[in-house]
mmCIF file of C-alpha atoms in Angstrom:
data_model
loop_
_atom_site.group_PDB
_atom_site.id
_atom_site.type_symbol
_atom_site.label_atom_id
_atom_site.label_comp_id
_atom_site.label_asym_id
_atom_site.label_seq_id
_atom_site.Cartn_x
_atom_site.Cartn_y
_atom_site.Cartn_z
ATOM 1 C CA MET R 1 -27.660 0.740 -45.027
ATOM 2 C CA SER R 2 -28.041 -3.039 -45.192
ATOM 3 C CA ASP R 3 -31.778 -2.574 -45.874
ATOM 4 C CA VAL R 4 -30.993 -0.263 -48.779
ATOM 5 C CA ALA R 5 -28.474 -2.782 -50.136
ATOM 6 C CA ALA R 6 -31.030 -5.599 -49.925
ATOM 7 C CA ARG R 7 -33.726 -3.534 -51.646
ATOM 8 C CA ALA R 8 -31.346 -2.468 -54.441
ATOM 9 C CA GLY R 9 -29.774 -5.916 -54.816
ATOM 10 C CA VAL R 10 -26.221 -4.677 -54.215
ATOM 11 C CA SER R 11 -23.608 -4.818 -51.455
ATOM 12 C CA THR R 12 -23.486 -2.331 -48.582
ATOM 13 C CA LYS R 13 -20.112 -1.180 -49.903
ATOM 14 C CA THR R 14 -21.748 -0.301 -53.214
ATOM 15 C CA VAL R 15 -24.472 1.625 -51.401
ATOM 16 C CA SER R 16 -21.844 3.541 -49.432
ATOM 17 C CA ASN R 17 -19.856 4.330 -52.584
ATOM 18 C CA VAL R 18 -22.944 5.578 -54.427
ATOM 19 C CA LEU R 19 -24.117 7.777 -51.582
ATOM 20 C CA ARG R 20 -20.640 9.247 -51.131
ATOM 21 C CA GLY R 21 -20.412 9.959 -54.863
ATOM 22 C CA ALA R 22 -17.455 7.624 -55.358
ATOM 23 C CA PRO R 23 -16.786 6.357 -58.900
ATOM 24 C CA GLY R 24 -17.224 2.755 -60.073
ATOM 25 C CA ALA R 25 -20.961 2.048 -60.044
ATOM 26 C CA SER R 26 -22.973 2.063 -63.279
ATOM 27 C CA GLU R 27 -25.796 4.516 -63.846
ATOM 28 C CA VAL R 28 -28.294 1.659 -63.548
ATOM 29 C CA THR R 29 -26.870 0.634 -60.171
ATOM 30 C CA ARG R 30 -26.845 4.225 -58.944
ATOM 31 C CA ALA R 31 -30.483 4.609 -59.925
ATOM 32 C CA ARG R 32 -31.458 1.420 -58.051
ATOM 33 C CA VAL R 33 -29.640 2.613 -54.923
ATOM 34 C CA HIS R 34 -31.261 6.053 -54.991
ATOM 35 C CA ASP R 35 -34.682 4.498 -55.595
ATOM 36 C CA ALA R 36 -34.182 2.233 -52.573
ATOM 37 C CA VAL R 37 -33.097 5.206 -50.449
ATOM 38 C CA ARG R 38 -36.268 7.103 -51.338
ATOM 39 C CA GLU R 39 -38.538 4.114 -50.790
ATOM 40 C CA LEU R 40 -37.052 3.328 -47.367
ATOM 41 C CA GLY R 41 -36.648 6.943 -46.247
ATOM 42 C CA TYR R 42 -32.989 6.260 -45.518
ATOM 43 C CA ARG R 43 -30.845 9.211 -44.426
ATOM 44 C CA PHE R 44 -27.148 8.886 -45.240
ATOM 45 C CA ASN R 45 -24.990 9.894 -42.256
ATOM 46 C CA ALA R 46 -22.147 11.715 -43.999
ATOM 47 C CA GLY R 47 -20.484 12.792 -40.787
ATOM 48 C CA ALA R 48 -20.403 9.272 -39.416
ATOM 49 C CA SER R 49 -19.096 8.005 -42.753
ATOM 50 C CA ALA R 50 -16.188 10.445 -42.555
ATOM 51 C CA LEU R 51 -15.500 9.445 -38.974
ATOM 52 C CA ARG R 52 -15.640 5.741 -39.757
ATOM 53 C CA SER R 53 -13.296 6.001 -42.710
ATOM 54 C CA GLY R 54 -10.961 8.332 -40.811
ATOM 55 C CA ARG R 55 -10.748 10.399 -43.968
ATOM 56 C CA HIS R 56 -8.913 13.253 -42.257
ATOM 57 C CA ARG R 57 -7.702 11.492 -39.087
ATOM 58 C CA ALA R 58 -8.498 14.747 -37.314
ATOM 59 C CA ILE R 59 -11.183 16.081 -35.002
ATOM 60 C CA ALA R 60 -12.034 19.674 -34.162
ATOM 61 C CA LEU R 61 -12.211 20.846 -30.555
ATOM 62 C CA ALA R 62 -13.946 24.202 -30.078
ATOM 63 C CA VAL R 63 -13.611 26.062 -26.771
ATOM 64 C CA PRO R 64 -14.144 29.734 -25.900
ATOM 65 C CA ALA R 65 -10.508 30.444 -24.975
ATOM 66 C CA LEU R 66 -7.388 28.707 -23.706
ATOM 67 C CA THR R 67 -6.908 31.453 -21.114
ATOM 68 C CA ALA R 68 -9.674 29.772 -19.116
ATOM 69 C CA PRO R 69 -7.898 27.016 -17.132
ATOM 70 C CA GLU R 70 -10.796 24.549 -17.387
ATOM 71 C CA HIS R 71 -10.835 24.840 -21.182
ATOM 72 C CA ALA R 72 -7.058 24.540 -21.453
ATOM 73 C CA ALA R 73 -7.199 21.430 -19.260
ATOM 74 C CA LEU R 74 -9.926 19.888 -21.413
ATOM 75 C CA ALA R 75 -7.937 20.613 -24.584
ATOM 76 C CA GLU R 76 -4.861 18.931 -23.109
ATOM 77 C CA ARG R 77 -6.852 15.852 -22.062
ATOM 78 C CA VAL R 78 -8.532 15.518 -25.476
ATOM 79 C CA MET R 79 -5.183 15.823 -27.252
ATOM 80 C CA THR R 80 -3.501 13.207 -25.076
ATOM 81 C CA SER R 81 -6.460 10.799 -25.387
ATOM 82 C CA ALA R 82 -7.145 11.166 -29.125
ATOM 83 C CA SER R 83 -5.408 7.891 -30.091
ATOM 84 C CA GLY R 84 -3.250 9.241 -32.890
ATOM 85 C CA ARG R 85 -5.846 11.598 -34.318
ATOM 86 C CA GLN R 86 -4.884 15.213 -34.832
ATOM 87 C CA VAL R 87 -6.862 17.674 -32.721
ATOM 88 C CA VAL R 88 -7.594 20.984 -34.435
ATOM 89 C CA LEU R 89 -8.339 23.746 -31.936
ATOM 90 C CA GLU R 90 -11.037 26.295 -32.708
ATOM 91 C CA LEU R 91 -11.318 29.313 -30.384
ATOM 92 C CA THR R 92 -14.852 30.706 -30.393
ATOM 93 C CA ARG R 93 -14.347 33.501 -27.810
ATOM 94 C CA GLY R 94 -17.794 32.515 -26.605
ATOM 95 C CA GLU R 95 -19.351 34.218 -29.633
ATOM 96 C CA ALA R 96 -22.699 32.863 -30.785
ATOM 97 C CA ASP R 97 -21.884 33.408 -34.475
ATOM 98 C CA ALA R 98 -18.689 31.365 -34.206
ATOM 99 C CA GLU R 99 -20.497 28.513 -32.476
ATOM 100 C CA HIS R 100 -23.314 28.556 -35.029
ATOM 101 C CA ARG R 101 -20.778 28.360 -37.884
ATOM 102 C CA LEU R 102 -19.253 25.278 -36.300
ATOM 103 C CA LEU R 103 -22.663 23.694 -35.827
ATOM 104 C CA ALA R 104 -23.316 24.370 -39.510
ATOM 105 C CA GLY R 105 -20.283 22.204 -40.355
ATOM 106 C CA SER R 106 -17.463 24.707 -41.011
ATOM 107 C CA TRP R 107 -14.958 22.052 -39.787
ATOM 108 C CA ARG R 108 -15.934 19.349 -42.300
ATOM 109 C CA ALA R 109 -13.302 20.247 -44.905
ATOM 110 C CA THR R 110 -10.453 19.334 -42.536
ATOM 111 C CA CYS R 111 -11.913 17.250 -39.687
ATOM 112 C CA ASP R 112 -14.041 14.136 -39.229
ATOM 113 C CA GLY R 113 -15.925 15.276 -36.123
ATOM 114 C CA LEU R 114 -16.396 18.116 -33.645
ATOM 115 C CA ILE R 115 -16.310 18.413 -29.856
ATOM 116 C CA LEU R 116 -17.873 21.746 -28.890
ATOM 117 C CA VAL R 117 -17.972 23.587 -25.562
ATOM 118 C CA PRO R 118 -20.769 26.115 -26.141
ATOM 119 C CA THR R 119 -21.032 29.306 -24.098
ATOM 120 C CA GLY R 120 -22.402 31.845 -26.580
ATOM 121 C CA ILE R 121 -25.548 29.869 -27.422
ATOM 122 C CA ASP R 122 -28.155 27.991 -25.416
ATOM 123 C CA PRO R 123 -27.766 24.269 -26.234
ATOM 124 C CA ASN R 124 -31.393 23.688 -25.246
ATOM 125 C CA ALA R 125 -32.488 25.838 -28.194
ATOM 126 C CA LEU R 126 -30.659 23.733 -30.797
ATOM 127 C CA ASP R 127 -32.583 21.635 -33.300
ATOM 128 C CA PRO R 128 -30.854 18.220 -33.437
ATOM 129 C CA ALA R 129 -32.000 17.805 -37.048
ATOM 130 C CA GLN R 130 -29.927 20.869 -37.989
ATOM 131 C CA VAL R 131 -26.756 19.753 -36.176
ATOM 132 C CA PRO R 132 -24.230 17.586 -38.083
ATOM 133 C CA SER R 133 -24.296 14.017 -36.830
ATOM 134 C CA ALA R 134 -20.594 13.874 -35.908
ATOM 135 C CA VAL R 135 -20.875 16.500 -33.158
ATOM 136 C CA VAL R 136 -20.531 15.991 -29.399
ATOM 137 C CA LEU R 137 -21.301 18.771 -26.931
ATOM 138 C CA VAL R 138 -19.536 19.240 -23.612
ATOM 139 C CA ALA R 139 -22.382 21.195 -22.077
ATOM 140 C CA GLU R 140 -24.446 21.506 -18.918
ATOM 141 C CA SER R 141 -27.672 21.064 -20.894
ATOM 142 C CA GLY R 142 -28.835 20.308 -24.413
ATOM 143 C CA ALA R 143 -31.831 19.405 -26.531
ATOM 144 C CA PRO R 144 -32.792 15.699 -26.531
ATOM 145 C CA GLY R 145 -31.196 13.855 -29.420
ATOM 146 C CA LEU R 146 -27.846 15.632 -29.209
ATOM 147 C CA ALA R 147 -24.722 13.696 -28.231
ATOM 148 C CA ARG R 148 -23.580 15.318 -24.988
ATOM 149 C CA VAL R 149 -21.253 14.697 -22.051
ATOM 150 C CA THR R 150 -21.376 16.609 -18.799
ATOM 151 C CA SER R 151 -20.689 16.657 -15.102
ATOM 152 C CA PRO R 152 -24.227 17.357 -13.832
ATOM 153 C CA VAL R 153 -24.550 20.792 -12.276
ATOM 154 C CA GLY R 154 -27.208 19.588 -9.844
ATOM 155 C CA ALA R 155 -24.762 17.152 -8.249
ATOM 156 C CA GLN R 156 -22.038 19.821 -8.219
ATOM 157 C CA ALA R 157 -24.334 22.308 -6.506
ATOM 158 C CA GLU R 158 -25.430 19.799 -3.861
ATOM 159 C CA LEU R 159 -21.813 19.123 -2.947
ATOM 160 C CA VAL R 160 -21.163 22.818 -2.364
ATOM 161 C CA ALA R 161 -24.403 23.472 -0.470
ATOM 162 C CA THR R 162 -23.930 20.450 1.800
ATOM 163 C CA HIS R 163 -20.322 21.421 2.558
ATOM 164 C CA LEU R 164 -21.261 24.996 3.440
ATOM 165 C CA ALA R 165 -24.127 23.893 5.679
ATOM 166 C CA GLU R 166 -21.996 21.305 7.462
ATOM 167 C CA THR R 167 -19.202 23.816 8.112
ATOM 168 C CA GLY R 168 -21.587 26.347 9.652
ATOM 169 C CA ARG R 169 -21.680 28.938 6.886
ATOM 170 C CA ARG R 170 -24.911 30.935 6.771
ATOM 171 C CA ASP R 171 -24.474 34.008 4.535
ATOM 172 C CA VAL R 172 -23.583 32.793 1.045
ATOM 173 C CA VAL R 173 -22.884 34.857 -2.057
ATOM 174 C CA VAL R 174 -23.131 33.150 -5.465
ATOM 175 C CA ILE R 175 -21.063 34.540 -8.339
ATOM 176 C CA GLY R 176 -22.387 32.996 -11.528
ATOM 177 C CA SER R 177 -22.136 33.569 -15.259
ATOM 178 C CA ARG R 178 -24.139 35.512 -17.839
ATOM 179 C CA SER R 179 -23.395 32.893 -20.483
ATOM 180 C CA PRO R 180 -26.556 31.681 -22.286
ATOM 181 C CA ALA R 181 -25.292 28.126 -21.735
ATOM 182 C CA ASP R 182 -24.947 28.516 -17.958
ATOM 183 C CA ARG R 183 -27.104 26.261 -15.808
ATOM 184 C CA TRP R 184 -24.845 26.164 -12.749
ATOM 185 C CA THR R 185 -25.900 29.488 -11.241
ATOM 186 C CA ASP R 186 -29.574 28.591 -10.894
ATOM 187 C CA ALA R 187 -28.687 25.064 -9.762
ATOM 188 C CA GLN R 188 -26.410 26.415 -7.028
ATOM 189 C CA VAL R 189 -29.019 28.841 -5.717
ATOM 190 C CA ALA R 190 -31.630 26.061 -5.659
ATOM 191 C CA ALA R 191 -29.291 23.707 -3.776
ATOM 192 C CA LEU R 192 -28.502 26.387 -1.191
ATOM 193 C CA ARG R 193 -32.201 26.948 -0.597
ATOM 194 C CA ARG R 194 -32.773 23.230 -0.069
ATOM 195 C CA SER R 195 -30.018 23.313 2.553
ATOM 196 C CA GLY R 196 -31.620 26.259 4.365
ATOM 197 C CA LEU R 197 -29.078 28.774 3.028
ATOM 198 C CA GLU R 198 -31.281 31.292 1.223
ATOM 199 C CA PRO R 199 -29.010 33.896 -0.440
ATOM 200 C CA ALA R 200 -29.719 37.444 0.707
ATOM 201 C CA GLU R 201 -31.077 40.068 -1.673
ATOM 202 C CA GLY R 202 -28.341 41.053 -4.114
ATOM 203 C CA ALA R 203 -26.202 38.052 -3.142
ATOM 204 C CA VAL R 204 -26.574 36.295 -6.511
ATOM 205 C CA VAL R 205 -24.391 38.038 -9.078
ATOM 206 C CA ARG R 206 -23.817 37.080 -12.707
ATOM 207 C CA ILE R 207 -20.659 38.287 -14.434
ATOM 208 C CA THR R 208 -19.566 38.201 -18.068
ATOM 209 C CA PRO R 209 -17.504 35.112 -18.919
ATOM 210 C CA SER R 210 -14.901 37.030 -20.952
ATOM 211 C CA ASP R 211 -12.967 38.298 -17.879
ATOM 212 C CA PRO R 212 -14.162 36.405 -14.791
ATOM 213 C CA PHE R 213 -11.201 37.428 -12.590
ATOM 214 C CA ARG R 214 -11.889 41.142 -12.959
ATOM 215 C CA GLY R 215 -15.632 40.585 -12.881
ATOM 216 C CA ALA R 216 -15.378 38.751 -9.552
ATOM 217 C CA ILE R 217 -13.183 41.466 -8.026
ATOM 218 C CA GLU R 218 -15.657 44.152 -9.058
ATOM 219 C CA ALA R 219 -18.677 42.155 -7.868
ATOM 220 C CA VAL R 220 -17.208 41.382 -4.436
ATOM 221 C CA THR R 221 -15.938 44.939 -4.002
ATOM 222 C CA ARG R 222 -19.419 46.339 -4.692
ATOM 223 C CA LEU R 223 -20.973 43.941 -2.181
ATOM 224 C CA LEU R 224 -18.470 44.772 0.548
ATOM 225 C CA ARG R 225 -18.973 48.503 0.039
ATOM 226 C CA THR R 226 -22.680 48.038 0.777
ATOM 227 C CA GLY R 227 -21.754 46.592 4.162
ATOM 228 C CA HIS R 228 -22.534 43.010 3.159
ATOM 229 C CA ALA R 229 -19.928 40.718 4.719
ATOM 230 C CA PRO R 230 -20.693 37.136 3.594
ATOM 231 C CA ASP R 231 -19.095 34.131 5.254
ATOM 232 C CA ALA R 232 -19.034 32.101 2.015
ATOM 233 C CA VAL R 233 -18.708 32.723 -1.717
ATOM 234 C CA ALA R 234 -19.596 29.990 -4.232
ATOM 235 C CA CYS R 235 -18.121 30.711 -7.661
ATOM 236 C CA HIS R 236 -18.842 29.585 -11.213
ATOM 237 C CA ASP R 237 -15.202 28.575 -11.836
ATOM 238 C CA ASP R 238 -11.748 28.700 -10.298
ATOM 239 C CA VAL R 239 -10.740 31.978 -11.971
ATOM 240 C CA THR R 240 -13.860 33.627 -10.556
ATOM 241 C CA ALA R 241 -13.036 32.171 -7.142
ATOM 242 C CA SER R 242 -9.481 33.502 -7.382
ATOM 243 C CA GLY R 243 -10.762 36.996 -8.165
ATOM 244 C CA ALA R 244 -13.283 36.828 -5.322
ATOM 245 C CA ALA R 245 -10.601 35.699 -2.857
ATOM 246 C CA SER R 246 -8.311 38.512 -3.984
ATOM 247 C CA ALA R 247 -10.977 41.162 -3.412
ATOM 248 C CA LEU R 248 -11.942 39.721 -0.020
ATOM 249 C CA ALA R 249 -8.311 39.651 1.139
ATOM 250 C CA ARG R 250 -7.766 43.248 0.044
ATOM 251 C CA HIS R 251 -10.657 44.254 2.294
ATOM 252 C CA GLY R 252 -9.196 42.456 5.300
ATOM 253 C CA ARG R 253 -11.275 39.306 5.132
ATOM 254 C CA ARG R 254 -9.346 36.152 6.076
ATOM 255 C CA ILE R 255 -9.904 33.399 3.517
ATOM 256 C CA GLY R 256 -10.850 30.169 5.267
ATOM 257 C CA ASP R 257 -11.481 31.853 8.629
ATOM 258 C CA ASP R 258 -13.830 34.781 7.992
ATOM 259 C CA VAL R 259 -15.053 33.552 4.641
ATOM 260 C CA CYS R 260 -15.059 30.292 2.679
ATOM 261 C CA VAL R 261 -14.387 30.541 -1.074
ATOM 262 C CA ILE R 262 -15.265 27.674 -3.433
ATOM 263 C CA GLY R 263 -14.456 27.405 -7.137
ATOM 264 C CA ARG R 264 -15.271 24.907 -9.865
ATOM 265 C CA GLY R 265 -13.045 22.920 -12.215
ATOM 266 C CA ASP R 266 -10.281 21.879 -9.800
ATOM 267 C CA THR R 267 -7.658 23.516 -11.996
ATOM 268 C CA GLU R 268 -4.144 24.633 -11.107
ATOM 269 C CA THR R 269 -5.633 28.046 -10.351
ATOM 270 C CA ALA R 270 -7.350 26.489 -7.327
ATOM 271 C CA ARG R 271 -4.664 24.012 -6.355
ATOM 272 C CA PHE R 272 -1.795 26.509 -6.292
ATOM 273 C CA ALA R 273 -3.636 29.533 -4.909
ATOM 274 C CA ALA R 274 -2.551 30.917 -1.530
ATOM 275 C CA PRO R 275 -4.473 29.735 0.359
ATOM 276 C CA ALA R 276 -5.450 26.793 -1.825
ATOM 277 C CA LEU R 277 -9.074 26.949 -2.945
ATOM 278 C CA THR R 278 -11.740 24.328 -2.368
ATOM 279 C CA SER R 279 -13.075 23.407 -5.810
ATOM 280 C CA VAL R 280 -15.529 21.093 -7.534
ATOM 281 C CA ASP R 281 -13.645 18.567 -9.655
ATOM 282 C CA THR R 282 -15.807 18.055 -12.753
ATOM 283 C CA GLY R 283 -13.733 15.121 -14.026
ATOM 284 C CA THR R 284 -11.934 16.724 -16.966
ATOM 285 C CA GLN R 285 -10.071 13.556 -17.970
ATOM 286 C CA ARG R 286 -13.266 11.505 -17.949
ATOM 287 C CA LEU R 287 -15.133 14.228 -19.854
ATOM 288 C CA ALA R 288 -12.486 14.136 -22.584
ATOM 289 C CA GLU R 289 -12.554 10.339 -22.780
ATOM 290 C CA ALA R 290 -16.364 10.275 -22.849
ATOM 291 C CA ALA R 291 -16.524 12.874 -25.642
ATOM 292 C CA LEU R 292 -14.059 10.893 -27.757
ATOM 293 C CA ALA R 293 -15.941 7.673 -27.062
ATOM 294 C CA ALA R 294 -19.182 9.330 -28.185
ATOM 295 C CA LEU R 295 -17.515 10.325 -31.471
ATOM 296 C CA ASP R 296 -16.339 6.743 -31.918
ATOM 297 C CA ARG R 297 -19.902 5.463 -31.425
ATOM 298 C CA LEU R 298 -21.109 7.937 -34.036
ATOM 299 C CA ALA R 299 -18.419 6.621 -36.381
ATOM 300 C CA GLN R 300 -19.927 3.154 -36.085
ATOM 301 C CA GLN R 301 -23.431 4.590 -36.480
ATOM 302 C CA ASP R 302 -24.326 3.152 -33.098
ATOM 303 C CA PRO R 303 -27.181 5.004 -31.410
ATOM 304 C CA ILE R 304 -26.076 7.361 -28.669
ATOM 305 C CA THR R 305 -27.310 6.258 -25.248
ATOM 306 C CA PRO R 306 -30.486 8.245 -24.490
ATOM 307 C CA GLY R 307 -29.657 11.257 -22.348
ATOM 308 C CA PRO R 308 -26.222 12.705 -21.672
ATOM 309 C CA VAL R 309 -23.162 10.813 -20.493
ATOM 310 C CA LEU R 310 -22.827 11.853 -16.842
ATOM 311 C CA ILE R 311 -19.450 12.253 -15.119
ATOM 312 C CA PRO R 312 -19.759 12.353 -11.307
ATOM 313 C CA PRO R 313 -18.221 15.448 -9.661
ATOM 314 C CA THR R 314 -16.069 15.499 -6.542
ATOM 315 C CA LEU R 315 -15.513 18.328 -4.051
ATOM 316 C CA ARG R 316 -11.822 18.905 -3.338
ATOM 317 C CA ILE R 317 -11.699 20.485 0.116
ATOM 318 C CA ARG R 318 -8.743 22.787 0.764
ATOM 319 C CA SER R 319 -7.626 25.673 2.988
ATOM 320 C CA SER R 320 -10.204 28.164 1.735
ATOM 321 C CA SER R 321 -12.840 26.123 3.589
ATOM 322 C CA GLY R 322 -11.261 26.882 6.958
ATOM 323 C CA ALA R 323 -8.631 25.710 9.389
ATOM 324 C CA ALA R 324 -10.492 22.412 9.908
ATOM 325 C CA ALA R 325 -10.429 21.548 6.202
ATOM 326 C CA PRO R 326 -8.800 18.105 5.828
ATOM 327 C CA GLY R 327 -6.335 18.979 3.081
ATOM 328 C CA ASP R 328 -7.357 17.647 -0.324
ATOM 329 C CA ALA R 329 -10.177 15.494 1.024
ATOM 330 C CA PRO R 330 -12.726 14.554 -1.634
ATOM 331 C CA GLN R 331 -16.494 14.352 -1.252
ATOM 332 C CA SER R 332 -18.698 12.782 -3.913
ATOM 333 C CA PRO R 333 -22.501 12.711 -4.213
ATOM 334 C CA PRO R 334 -24.874 10.418 -6.064
ATOM 335 C CA VAL R 335 -25.172 11.594 -9.670
ATOM 336 C CA HIS R 336 -28.465 13.022 -10.891
ATOM 337 C CA ASN R 337 -28.936 14.897 -14.166
#
């Protein structure tokens, strides 16, 4: 903007006012500013301007549903860390159309920026040039050029695979997600293979994200009826893990002894289950803080650090890992995207 101001012979404030359509500048001045913009190829960042001015003092947070504990936890952390800004919740139900509307800027009339957790669309397929500038994704993957924060699924998967190998588990079932945004399922299978724990045929199951508890019960029940009796189940999230543990227990399998069950998210669903579930802590508080910090950088028109902001995961080991599990002992790996 300073280059435009210098070329037009005006102040940066005048340039900002002209580009925002604010009154006060003469027609001659407006013409000089627009000529300078064209000559320099300058692109006015309207989203960042709104953020910087705090026009609404509100940000939108879009998650699939608050019934998912990991999304409810993220919403709580964003709200408590928003530094006086109002947080407007948008529930997408994981529908692609709803997420596309948000990415088209449906929130701009009431909010200065958007934090989006996509599950209905594939973030890798997004064109950054078509996404409003004041948008931060909380997503496992995304096209280069998008502001994004994540706990890397590769590091999460390595934690689980290493734990299962070290505790002597050999027959692992993976219950993943059919969400277009899911990258965890493939990452977990790959990590198991690297640890010498090749899942058996039919042992990798993807369920719909709308009702993971029921989906996990049905998936585990079908596997057990085929005679498959795994000694470990790695799950996409804590609700899925809770459903898997319920189905296993109903069929006489002892959680922690006969079979290890691991979730993801380290939510209350895992912590207060009976027995308590081992879970991957994806750093919800740090994810919320990083997403808000990314919005603040956009407000200052600072370039986003190349690549995503990575939050290291931790494995919280609990009773579902077996009698030898050392309570709430954490394990953390090196972080790789």
